[in-house]
Coordinates of C-alpha atoms (C1' of nucleotides) in Angstrom, one line a residue:
Chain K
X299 CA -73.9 -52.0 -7.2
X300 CA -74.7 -49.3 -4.8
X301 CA -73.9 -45.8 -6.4
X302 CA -70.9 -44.2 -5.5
X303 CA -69.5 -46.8 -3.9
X304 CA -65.7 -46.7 -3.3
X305 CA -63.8 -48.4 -5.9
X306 CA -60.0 -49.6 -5.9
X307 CA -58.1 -47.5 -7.9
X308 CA -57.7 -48.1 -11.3
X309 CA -55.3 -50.8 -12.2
X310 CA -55.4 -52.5 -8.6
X311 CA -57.3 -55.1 -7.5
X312 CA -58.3 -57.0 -4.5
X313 CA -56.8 -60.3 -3.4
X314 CA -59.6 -62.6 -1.6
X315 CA -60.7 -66.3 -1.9
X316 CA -59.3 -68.3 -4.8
X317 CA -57.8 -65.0 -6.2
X318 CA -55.6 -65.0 -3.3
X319 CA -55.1 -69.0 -2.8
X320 CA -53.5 -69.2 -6.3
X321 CA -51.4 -66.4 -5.8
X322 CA -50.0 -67.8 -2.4
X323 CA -49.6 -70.8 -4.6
X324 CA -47.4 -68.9 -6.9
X325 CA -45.2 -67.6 -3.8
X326 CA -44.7 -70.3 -1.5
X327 CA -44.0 -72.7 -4.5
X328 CA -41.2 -70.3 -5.8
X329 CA -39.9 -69.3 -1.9
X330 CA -39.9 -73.3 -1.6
X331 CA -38.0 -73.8 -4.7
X332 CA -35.8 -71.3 -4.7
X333 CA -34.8 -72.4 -1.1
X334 CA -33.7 -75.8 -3.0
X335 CA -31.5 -74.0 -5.4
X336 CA -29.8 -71.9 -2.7
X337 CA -31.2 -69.1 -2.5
X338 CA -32.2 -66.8 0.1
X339 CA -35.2 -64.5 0.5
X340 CA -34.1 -60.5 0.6
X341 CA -37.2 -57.8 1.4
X342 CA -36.1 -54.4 -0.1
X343 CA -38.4 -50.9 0.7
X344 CA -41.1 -50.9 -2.1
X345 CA -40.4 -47.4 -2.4
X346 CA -36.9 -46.0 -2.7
X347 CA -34.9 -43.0 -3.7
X348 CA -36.1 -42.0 -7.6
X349 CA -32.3 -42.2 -8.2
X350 CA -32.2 -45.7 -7.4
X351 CA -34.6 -46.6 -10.5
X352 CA -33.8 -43.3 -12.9
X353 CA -30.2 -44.4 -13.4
X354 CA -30.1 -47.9 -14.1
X355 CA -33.5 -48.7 -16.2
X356 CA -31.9 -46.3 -18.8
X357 CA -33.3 -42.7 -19.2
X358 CA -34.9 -43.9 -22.3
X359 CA -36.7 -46.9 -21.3
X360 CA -40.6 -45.9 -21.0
X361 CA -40.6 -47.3 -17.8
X362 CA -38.3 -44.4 -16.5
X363 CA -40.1 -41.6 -18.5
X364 CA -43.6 -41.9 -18.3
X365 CA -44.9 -45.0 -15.8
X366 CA -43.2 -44.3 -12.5
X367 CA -45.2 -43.4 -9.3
X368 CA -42.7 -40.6 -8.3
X369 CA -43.8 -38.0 -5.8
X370 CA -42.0 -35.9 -3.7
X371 CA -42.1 -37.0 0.5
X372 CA -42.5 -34.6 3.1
X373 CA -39.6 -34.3 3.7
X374 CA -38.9 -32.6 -0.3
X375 CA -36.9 -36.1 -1.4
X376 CA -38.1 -37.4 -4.8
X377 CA -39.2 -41.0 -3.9
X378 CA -40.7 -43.5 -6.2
X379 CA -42.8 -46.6 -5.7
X380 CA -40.4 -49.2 -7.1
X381 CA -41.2 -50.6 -11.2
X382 CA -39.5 -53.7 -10.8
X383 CA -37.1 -55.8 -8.5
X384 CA -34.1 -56.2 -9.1
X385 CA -32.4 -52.4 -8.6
X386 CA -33.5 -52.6 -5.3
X387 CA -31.6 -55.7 -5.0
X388 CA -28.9 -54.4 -6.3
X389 CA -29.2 -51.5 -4.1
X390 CA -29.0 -53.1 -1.0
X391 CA -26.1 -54.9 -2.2
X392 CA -24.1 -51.7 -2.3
X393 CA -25.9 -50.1 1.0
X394 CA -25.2 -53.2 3.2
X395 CA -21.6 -53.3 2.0
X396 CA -22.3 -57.2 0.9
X397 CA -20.1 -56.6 -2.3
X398 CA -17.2 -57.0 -0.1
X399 CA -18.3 -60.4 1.6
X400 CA -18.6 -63.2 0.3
X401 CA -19.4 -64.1 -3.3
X402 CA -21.6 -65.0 -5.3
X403 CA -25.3 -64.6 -3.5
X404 CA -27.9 -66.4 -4.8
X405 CA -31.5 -63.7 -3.7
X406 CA -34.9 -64.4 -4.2
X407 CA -37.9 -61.7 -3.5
X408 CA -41.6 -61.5 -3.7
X409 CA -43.9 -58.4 -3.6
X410 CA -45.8 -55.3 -5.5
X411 CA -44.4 -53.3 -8.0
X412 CA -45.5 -50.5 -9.7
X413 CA -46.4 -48.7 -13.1
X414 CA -48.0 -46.3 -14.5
X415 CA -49.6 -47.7 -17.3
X416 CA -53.5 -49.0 -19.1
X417 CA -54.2 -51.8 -17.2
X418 CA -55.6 -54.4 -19.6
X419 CA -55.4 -58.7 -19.0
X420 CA -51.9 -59.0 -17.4
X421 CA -51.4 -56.3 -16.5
X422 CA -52.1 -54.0 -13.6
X423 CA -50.5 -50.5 -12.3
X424 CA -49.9 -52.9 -8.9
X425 CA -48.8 -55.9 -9.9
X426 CA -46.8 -58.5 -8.3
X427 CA -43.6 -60.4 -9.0
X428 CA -41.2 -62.8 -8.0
X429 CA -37.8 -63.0 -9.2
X430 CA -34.6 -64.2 -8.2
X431 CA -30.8 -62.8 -8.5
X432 CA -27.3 -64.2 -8.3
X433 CA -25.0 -61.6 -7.5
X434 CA -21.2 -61.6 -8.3
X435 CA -21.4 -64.5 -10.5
X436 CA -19.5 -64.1 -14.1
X437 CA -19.6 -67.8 -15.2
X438 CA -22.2 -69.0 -17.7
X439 CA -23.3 -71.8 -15.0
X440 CA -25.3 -69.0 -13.0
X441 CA -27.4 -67.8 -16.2
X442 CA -27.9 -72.0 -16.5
X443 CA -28.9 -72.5 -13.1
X444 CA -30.9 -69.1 -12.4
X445 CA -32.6 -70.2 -15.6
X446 CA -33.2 -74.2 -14.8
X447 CA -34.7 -73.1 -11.1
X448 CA -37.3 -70.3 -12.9
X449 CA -38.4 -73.6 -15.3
X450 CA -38.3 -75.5 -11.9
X451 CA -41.1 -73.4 -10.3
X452 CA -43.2 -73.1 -13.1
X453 CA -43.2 -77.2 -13.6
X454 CA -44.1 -77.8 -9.9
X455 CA -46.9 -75.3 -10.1
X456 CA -48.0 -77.4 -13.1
X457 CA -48.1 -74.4 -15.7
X458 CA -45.2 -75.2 -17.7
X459 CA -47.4 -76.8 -20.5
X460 CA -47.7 -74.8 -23.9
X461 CA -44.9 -72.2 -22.1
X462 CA -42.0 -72.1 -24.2
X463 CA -38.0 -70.9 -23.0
X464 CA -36.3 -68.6 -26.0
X465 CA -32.9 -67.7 -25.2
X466 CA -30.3 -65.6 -27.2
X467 CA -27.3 -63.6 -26.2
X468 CA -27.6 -59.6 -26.2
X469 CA -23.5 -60.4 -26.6
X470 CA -20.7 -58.1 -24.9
X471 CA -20.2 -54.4 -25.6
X472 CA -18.4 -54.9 -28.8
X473 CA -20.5 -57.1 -30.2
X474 CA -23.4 -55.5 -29.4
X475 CA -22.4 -52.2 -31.1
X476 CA -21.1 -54.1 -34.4
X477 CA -24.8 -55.5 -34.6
X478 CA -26.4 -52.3 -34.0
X479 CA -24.8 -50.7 -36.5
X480 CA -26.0 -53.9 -39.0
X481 CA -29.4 -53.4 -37.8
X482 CA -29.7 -49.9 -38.3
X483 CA -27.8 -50.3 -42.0
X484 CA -29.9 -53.4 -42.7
X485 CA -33.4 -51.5 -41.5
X486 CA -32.3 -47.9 -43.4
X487 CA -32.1 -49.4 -46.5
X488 CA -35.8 -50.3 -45.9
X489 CA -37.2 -47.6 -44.4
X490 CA -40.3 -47.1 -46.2
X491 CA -41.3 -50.8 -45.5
X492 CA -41.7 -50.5 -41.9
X493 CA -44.8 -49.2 -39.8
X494 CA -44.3 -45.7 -38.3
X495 CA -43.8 -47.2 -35.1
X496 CA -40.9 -49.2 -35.9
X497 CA -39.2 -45.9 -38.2
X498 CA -39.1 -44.6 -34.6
X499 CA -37.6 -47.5 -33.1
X500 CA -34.6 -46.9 -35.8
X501 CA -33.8 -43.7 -34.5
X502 CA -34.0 -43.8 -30.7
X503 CA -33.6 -48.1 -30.4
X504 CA -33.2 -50.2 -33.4
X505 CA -33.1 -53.4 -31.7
X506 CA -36.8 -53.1 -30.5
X507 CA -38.2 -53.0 -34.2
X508 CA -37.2 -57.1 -33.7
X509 CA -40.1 -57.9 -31.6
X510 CA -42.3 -55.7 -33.2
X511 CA -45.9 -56.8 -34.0
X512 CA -46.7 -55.4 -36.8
X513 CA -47.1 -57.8 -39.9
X514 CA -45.3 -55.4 -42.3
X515 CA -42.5 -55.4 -39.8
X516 CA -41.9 -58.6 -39.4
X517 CA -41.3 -59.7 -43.1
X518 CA -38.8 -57.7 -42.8
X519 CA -37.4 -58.9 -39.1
X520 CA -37.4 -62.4 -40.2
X521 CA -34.6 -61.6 -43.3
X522 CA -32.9 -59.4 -40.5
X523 CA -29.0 -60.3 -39.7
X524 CA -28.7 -61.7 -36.3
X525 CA -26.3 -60.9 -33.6
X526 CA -24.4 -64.6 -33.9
X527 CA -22.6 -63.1 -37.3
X528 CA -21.6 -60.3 -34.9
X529 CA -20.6 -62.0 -31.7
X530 CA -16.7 -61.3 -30.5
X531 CA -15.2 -65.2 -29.4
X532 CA -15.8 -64.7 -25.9
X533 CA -19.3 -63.4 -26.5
X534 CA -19.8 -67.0 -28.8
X535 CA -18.4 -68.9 -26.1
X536 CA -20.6 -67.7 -23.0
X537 CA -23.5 -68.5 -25.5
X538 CA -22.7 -71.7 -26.0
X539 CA -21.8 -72.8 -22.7
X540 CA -24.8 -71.5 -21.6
X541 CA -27.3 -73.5 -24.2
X542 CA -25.3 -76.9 -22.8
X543 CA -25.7 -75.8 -18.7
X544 CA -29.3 -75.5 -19.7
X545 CA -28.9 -78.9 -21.7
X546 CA -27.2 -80.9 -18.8
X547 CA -29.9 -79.1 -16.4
X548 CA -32.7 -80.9 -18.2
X549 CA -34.1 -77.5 -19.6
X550 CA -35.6 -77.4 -22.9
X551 CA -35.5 -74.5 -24.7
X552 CA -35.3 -73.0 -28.3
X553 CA -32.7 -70.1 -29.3
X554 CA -34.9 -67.2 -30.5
X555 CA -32.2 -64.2 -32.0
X556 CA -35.6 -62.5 -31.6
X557 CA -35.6 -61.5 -27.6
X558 CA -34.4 -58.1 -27.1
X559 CA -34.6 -56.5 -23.2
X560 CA -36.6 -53.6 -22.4
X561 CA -34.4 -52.5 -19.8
X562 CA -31.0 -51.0 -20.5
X563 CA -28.6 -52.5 -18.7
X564 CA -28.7 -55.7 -19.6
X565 CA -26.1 -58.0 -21.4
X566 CA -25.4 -61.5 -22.5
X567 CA -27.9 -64.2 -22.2
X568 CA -31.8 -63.0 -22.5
X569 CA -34.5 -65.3 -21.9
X570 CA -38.3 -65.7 -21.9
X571 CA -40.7 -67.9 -21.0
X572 CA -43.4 -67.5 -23.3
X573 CA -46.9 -68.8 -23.5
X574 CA -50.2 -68.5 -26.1
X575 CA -52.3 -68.6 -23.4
X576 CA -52.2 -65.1 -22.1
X577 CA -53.3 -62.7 -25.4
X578 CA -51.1 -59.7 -25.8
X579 CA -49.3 -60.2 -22.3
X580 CA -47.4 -63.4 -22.9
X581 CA -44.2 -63.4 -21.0
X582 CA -44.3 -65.0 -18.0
X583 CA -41.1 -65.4 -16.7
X584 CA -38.3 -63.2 -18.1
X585 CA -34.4 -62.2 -17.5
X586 CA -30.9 -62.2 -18.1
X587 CA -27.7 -61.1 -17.3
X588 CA -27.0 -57.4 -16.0
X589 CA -23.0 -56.8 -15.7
X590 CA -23.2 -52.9 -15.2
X591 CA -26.1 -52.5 -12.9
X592 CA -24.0 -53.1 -9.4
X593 CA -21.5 -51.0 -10.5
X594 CA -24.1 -48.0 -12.0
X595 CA -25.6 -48.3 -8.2
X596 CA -22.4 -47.1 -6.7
X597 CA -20.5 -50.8 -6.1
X598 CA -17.4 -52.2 -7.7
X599 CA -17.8 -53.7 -10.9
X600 CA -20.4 -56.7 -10.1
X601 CA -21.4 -59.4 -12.5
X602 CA -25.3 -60.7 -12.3
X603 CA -27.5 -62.5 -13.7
X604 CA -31.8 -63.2 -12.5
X605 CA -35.3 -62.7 -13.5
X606 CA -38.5 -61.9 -12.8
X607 CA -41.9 -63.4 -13.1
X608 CA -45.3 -61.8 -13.1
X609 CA -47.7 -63.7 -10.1
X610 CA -50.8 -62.9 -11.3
X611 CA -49.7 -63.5 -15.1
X612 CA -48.7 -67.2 -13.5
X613 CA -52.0 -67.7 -11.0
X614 CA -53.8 -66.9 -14.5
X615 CA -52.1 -70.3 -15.7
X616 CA -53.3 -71.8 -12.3
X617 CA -56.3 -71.1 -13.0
X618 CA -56.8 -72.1 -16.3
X619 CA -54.6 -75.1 -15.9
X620 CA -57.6 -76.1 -13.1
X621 CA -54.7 -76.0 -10.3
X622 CA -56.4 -73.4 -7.9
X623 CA -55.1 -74.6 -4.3
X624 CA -57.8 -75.8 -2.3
X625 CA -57.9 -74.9 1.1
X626 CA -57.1 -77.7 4.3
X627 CA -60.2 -78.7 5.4
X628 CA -61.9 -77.9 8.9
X629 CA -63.0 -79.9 11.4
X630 CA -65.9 -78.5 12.8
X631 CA -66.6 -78.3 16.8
X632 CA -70.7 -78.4 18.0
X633 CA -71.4 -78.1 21.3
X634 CA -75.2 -79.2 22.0
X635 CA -76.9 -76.4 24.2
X636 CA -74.6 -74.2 26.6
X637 CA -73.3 -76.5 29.1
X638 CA -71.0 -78.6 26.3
X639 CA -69.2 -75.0 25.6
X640 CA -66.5 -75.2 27.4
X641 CA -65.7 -78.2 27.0
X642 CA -65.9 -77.6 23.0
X643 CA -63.2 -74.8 23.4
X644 CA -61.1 -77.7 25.3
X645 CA -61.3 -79.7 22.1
X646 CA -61.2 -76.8 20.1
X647 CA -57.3 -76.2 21.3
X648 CA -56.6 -79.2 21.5
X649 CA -57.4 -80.2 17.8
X650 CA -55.1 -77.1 16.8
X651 CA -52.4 -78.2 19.1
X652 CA -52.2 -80.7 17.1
X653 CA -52.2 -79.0 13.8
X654 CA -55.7 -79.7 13.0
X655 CA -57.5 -76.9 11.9
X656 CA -60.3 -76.6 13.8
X657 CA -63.9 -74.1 13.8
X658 CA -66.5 -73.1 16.0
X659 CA -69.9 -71.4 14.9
X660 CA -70.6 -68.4 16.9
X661 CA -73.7 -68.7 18.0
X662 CA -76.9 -71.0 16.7
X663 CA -78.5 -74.6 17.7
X664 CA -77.4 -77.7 16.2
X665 CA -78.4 -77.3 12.8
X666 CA -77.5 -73.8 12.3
X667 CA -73.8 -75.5 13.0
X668 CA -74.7 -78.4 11.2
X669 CA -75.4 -75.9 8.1
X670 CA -72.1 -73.7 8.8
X671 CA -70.1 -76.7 9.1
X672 CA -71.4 -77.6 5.5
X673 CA -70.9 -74.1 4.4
X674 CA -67.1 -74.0 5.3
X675 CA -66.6 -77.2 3.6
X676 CA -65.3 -78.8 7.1
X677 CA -64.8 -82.5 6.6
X678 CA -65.5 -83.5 10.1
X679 CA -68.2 -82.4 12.7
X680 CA -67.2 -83.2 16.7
X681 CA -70.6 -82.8 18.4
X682 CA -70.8 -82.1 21.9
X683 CA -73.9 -83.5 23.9
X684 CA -74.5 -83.7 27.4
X685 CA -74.9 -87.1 27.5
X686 CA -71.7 -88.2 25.8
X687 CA -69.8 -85.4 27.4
X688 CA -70.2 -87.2 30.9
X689 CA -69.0 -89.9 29.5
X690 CA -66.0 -88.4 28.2
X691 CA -66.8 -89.1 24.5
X692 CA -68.5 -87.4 21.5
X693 CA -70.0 -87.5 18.2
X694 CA -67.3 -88.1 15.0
X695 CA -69.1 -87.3 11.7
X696 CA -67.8 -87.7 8.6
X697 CA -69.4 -85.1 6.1
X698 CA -69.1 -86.5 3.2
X699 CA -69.8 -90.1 4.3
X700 CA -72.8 -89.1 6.2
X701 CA -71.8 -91.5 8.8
X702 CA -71.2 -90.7 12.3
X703 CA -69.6 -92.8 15.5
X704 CA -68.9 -92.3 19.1
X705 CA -65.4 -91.3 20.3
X706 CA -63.1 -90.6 23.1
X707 CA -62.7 -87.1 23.5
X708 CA -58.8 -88.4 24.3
X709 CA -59.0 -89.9 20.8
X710 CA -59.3 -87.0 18.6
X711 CA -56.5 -85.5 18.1
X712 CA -55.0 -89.0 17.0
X713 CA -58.1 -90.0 15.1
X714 CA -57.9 -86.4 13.0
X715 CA -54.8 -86.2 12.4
Chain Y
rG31 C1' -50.6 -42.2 -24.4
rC32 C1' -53.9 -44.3 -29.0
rG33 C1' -58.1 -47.3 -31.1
rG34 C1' -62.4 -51.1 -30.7
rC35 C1' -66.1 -53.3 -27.5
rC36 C1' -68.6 -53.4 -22.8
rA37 C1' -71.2 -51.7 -17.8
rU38 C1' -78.9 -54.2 -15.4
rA39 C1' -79.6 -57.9 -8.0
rG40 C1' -73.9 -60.6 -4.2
rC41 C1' -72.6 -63.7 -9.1
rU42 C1' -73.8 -65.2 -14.4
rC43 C1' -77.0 -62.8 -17.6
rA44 C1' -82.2 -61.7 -20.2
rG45 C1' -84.9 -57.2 -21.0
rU46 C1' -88.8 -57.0 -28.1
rU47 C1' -90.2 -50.5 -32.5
rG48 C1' -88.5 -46.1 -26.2
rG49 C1' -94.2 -47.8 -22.4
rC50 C1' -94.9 -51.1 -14.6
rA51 C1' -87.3 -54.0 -13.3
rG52 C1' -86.7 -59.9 -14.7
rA53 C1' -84.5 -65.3 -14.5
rG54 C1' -81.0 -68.8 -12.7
rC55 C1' -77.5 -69.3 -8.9
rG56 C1' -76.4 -67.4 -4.1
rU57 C1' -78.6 -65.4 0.3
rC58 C1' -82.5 -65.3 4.4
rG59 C1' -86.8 -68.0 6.6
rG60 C1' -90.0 -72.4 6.9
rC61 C1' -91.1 -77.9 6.1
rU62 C1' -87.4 -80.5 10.5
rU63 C1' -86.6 -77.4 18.8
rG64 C1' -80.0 -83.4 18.9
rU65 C1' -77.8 -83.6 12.7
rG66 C1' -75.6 -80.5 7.3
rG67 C1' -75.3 -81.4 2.0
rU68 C1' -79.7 -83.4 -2.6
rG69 C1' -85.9 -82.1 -2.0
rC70 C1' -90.3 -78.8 -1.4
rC71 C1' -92.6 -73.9 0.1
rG72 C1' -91.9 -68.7 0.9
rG73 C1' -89.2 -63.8 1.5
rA74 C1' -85.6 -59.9 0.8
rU75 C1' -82.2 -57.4 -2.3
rG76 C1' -81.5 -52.6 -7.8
rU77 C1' -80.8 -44.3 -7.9
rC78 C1' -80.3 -50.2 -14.6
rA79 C1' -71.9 -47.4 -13.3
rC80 C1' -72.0 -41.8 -12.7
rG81 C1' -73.5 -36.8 -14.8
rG82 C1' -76.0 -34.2 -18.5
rG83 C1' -79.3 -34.1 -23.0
rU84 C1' -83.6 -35.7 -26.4
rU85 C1' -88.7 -37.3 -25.4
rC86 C1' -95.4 -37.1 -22.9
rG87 C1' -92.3 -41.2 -21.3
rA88 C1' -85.2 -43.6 -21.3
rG89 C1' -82.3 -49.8 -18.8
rC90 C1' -82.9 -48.9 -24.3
rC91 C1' -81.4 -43.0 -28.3
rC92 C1' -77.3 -38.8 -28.0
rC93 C1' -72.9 -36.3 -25.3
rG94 C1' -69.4 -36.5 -21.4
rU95 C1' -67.1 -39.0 -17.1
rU96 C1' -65.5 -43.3 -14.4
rG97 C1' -64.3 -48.3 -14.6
rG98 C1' -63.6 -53.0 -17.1
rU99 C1' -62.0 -55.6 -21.5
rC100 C1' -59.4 -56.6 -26.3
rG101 C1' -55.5 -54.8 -29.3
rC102 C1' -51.4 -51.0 -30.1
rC103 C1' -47.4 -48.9 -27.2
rC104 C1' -44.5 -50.7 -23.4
rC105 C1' -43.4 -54.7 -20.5
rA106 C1' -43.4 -59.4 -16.0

RNA sequence: GCGGCCAUAGCUCAGUUGGCAGAGCGUCGGCUUGUGGUGCCGGAUGUCACGGGUUCGAGCCCCGUUGGUCGCCCCA
């Protein structure tokens, strides 16, 4: 490596070749399915006003305080390149004045986000995710169906083996504060047992000492009350009828009082995909349901539910699942000596008229072509001689038979296709 | 933000107690001027990540920086 050579920044990385095939995969194969499930594809700015973010991730949330890209513009706004999806979303909700149309809408997106953090496996400072929303929607069918079409993505891409789907219920406002103040009871009494970390998770967020990694913590997590002994009725009943949507979906899944949401606002039903195969960053899909966000962002008061997914976190699964997309294969065009040129960019558009993909070496003699051809993995080689040309016809050879036969140039498109 | 490990050709990596910079793959050319892939022959490519220090002498030892990686934190 030549010495001070440019480098990408730290934490961002190039797309190119299989890199970028498997995370193409990832989109179209989402976009696809999500179009089956009724959604629709929104593109919000990725950078917006720091209000947008600052107000509804929670002021506490690390995300907010210390991994935003917030700079002031030109123009002396405070702008931020956006950490996740969905408050954009939600933004645009309010700005385009969609909360009075019609309701519920089912949103999917695609693109970069951005954080400030130590990139290690997983996890980059740009990174890329798809998620999906449905906006307006209070019934325990949406969490079931936002949740069944996430599942539904990740088993057509083929990486839903060894992922698991944990669910729980973060519950409604009352029952929510009844189990914090069990937790934090429950957790005092033990104080002294629990790593440094997590006695400063008691005081500013008691619920995140639950997915704490520590081993001394979690002797103590796993005799921890639950939220279900605290749930109000109506809490207990969204549950439920959430677990059998996702039954009658088809969706397997275990209940895991465990899951707790980094981001503030959420409420309700909280779920992860999970998988071993990722080290330290194992969530690969994860969401819930959002009931204050909408209304925090300046609408009326907006139910929601959706998730988000991390792309490279799932073209990692691609590629270890052996799944990388291959590219279509070429058919390459080979004029013999200059007079067979033009009538090699002739075939040339008419092979991609008819949605063939088709190739033409620059410059070089027959075997230079012959080499290229190989080199680009082309399937097919349509060589152009003199003698056949007057004829109307050319050379068809199969690449990876080795065999070759004469053709009507009239015949192509049809034979190819 | 914290701790461990790592950085040698385009890629994967060797490099002995500190003593001439290496291999495989890839790439380029030839064997073969109308036929690729597998074969044979040959060539090119490095401020040994960057900066400093120790030493007669540093890819190797020491310090710093940058980047990667694993874990913590956080989180998709």
């Amino acid at each position: 490596m030549a010495p001070n050579l440019l480098q990408p920044p730290r934490g961002t990385h190039d797309l190119i070749g299989e890199d970028f095939a498997r995370h193409h995969a990832v989109i179209d194969t989402a976009r696809r399915i999500a179009r089956l499930y009724g959604f629709a594809e929104w593109a919000t700015p990725i950078f917006e006003d720091t209000r947008v973010f600052g107000r509804t991730l929670g002021d506490t949330s690390d995300v907010v305080t210390k991994e935003m890209y917030t700079f002031e513009d030109r123009g002396g706004e405070s702008v931020t390149l956006r950490p996740e999806g969905t408050a954009g979303i939600c933004r645009a909700l309010v700005s385009n004045g969609l909360t009075q149309g019609m309701l519920p809408r089912k949103v999917f997106y695609a693109g970069p986000m951005f954080r400030y953090e130590r990139p290690q496996k997983g996890r980059q400072r740009q990174f890329h995710q798809i998620g999906m929303e449905v906006l307006g929607a209070a019934e325990p069918l949406s969490d079931a169906e936002v949740i069944a079409c996430g599942w539904h993505i990740q088993r057509e891409l083929g990486v839903d083996e060894g992922t698991v789907l944990e669910v729980n219920t973060l519950g409604d406002t009352p029952s929510r504060e009844a189990y914090r103040a069990a937790l934090v009871a429950y957790f005092s009494a033990h104080r002294e047992a629990l790593s440094p970390e997590s006695q400063v998770r008691l005081d500013k967020n008691p619920m995140r000492i639950l997915d704490s990694k520590e081993a001394q913590d979690r002797a103590l997590v796993a005799d921890a009350p639950t939220i279900f002994a605290h749930l109000t009725d109506e809490a207990r009943a969204f549950f439920d009828a959430v677990c059998s949507y996702l039954t009658g979906f088809g969706v397997p899944f275990r209940i895991n009082p465990r899951i707790v949401r980094g981001l503030d606002y959420y409420s309700h039903t909280a779920f992860e995909f999970v998988t071993e195969r990722l080290g330290a960053q194992g969530t690969v899909m994860a969401g819930g349901r959002y009931n204050g966000l909408v209304e925090s962002m300046g609408g009326p008061p907006t139910p929601a539910v959706g998730w988000a997914a991390g792309i490279e976190r799932l073209a990692m699964l691609l590629e270890a699942s052996g799944r990388t997309p291959a590219p279509p294969r070429a058919v390459a065009v080979i004029p013999v000596g200059d007079a067979a040129e033009g009538a090699a960019l002739e075939v040339l558009q008419a092979l991609r008229s008819a949605g063939i993909v088709a190739e033409i070496a620059y410059k070089g003699n027959l075997k230079r072509r012959m080499e290229r051809a190989n080199r680009i993995a082309a399937r097919y080689a349509v060589i152009l001689g003199d003698a056949e040309l007057t004829e109307g016809r050319a050379q068809l050879r199969d690449l990876d038979a080795g065999t070759q036969e004469s053709i009507l140039l009239a015949e192509l498109p049809a034979r190819l296709s």
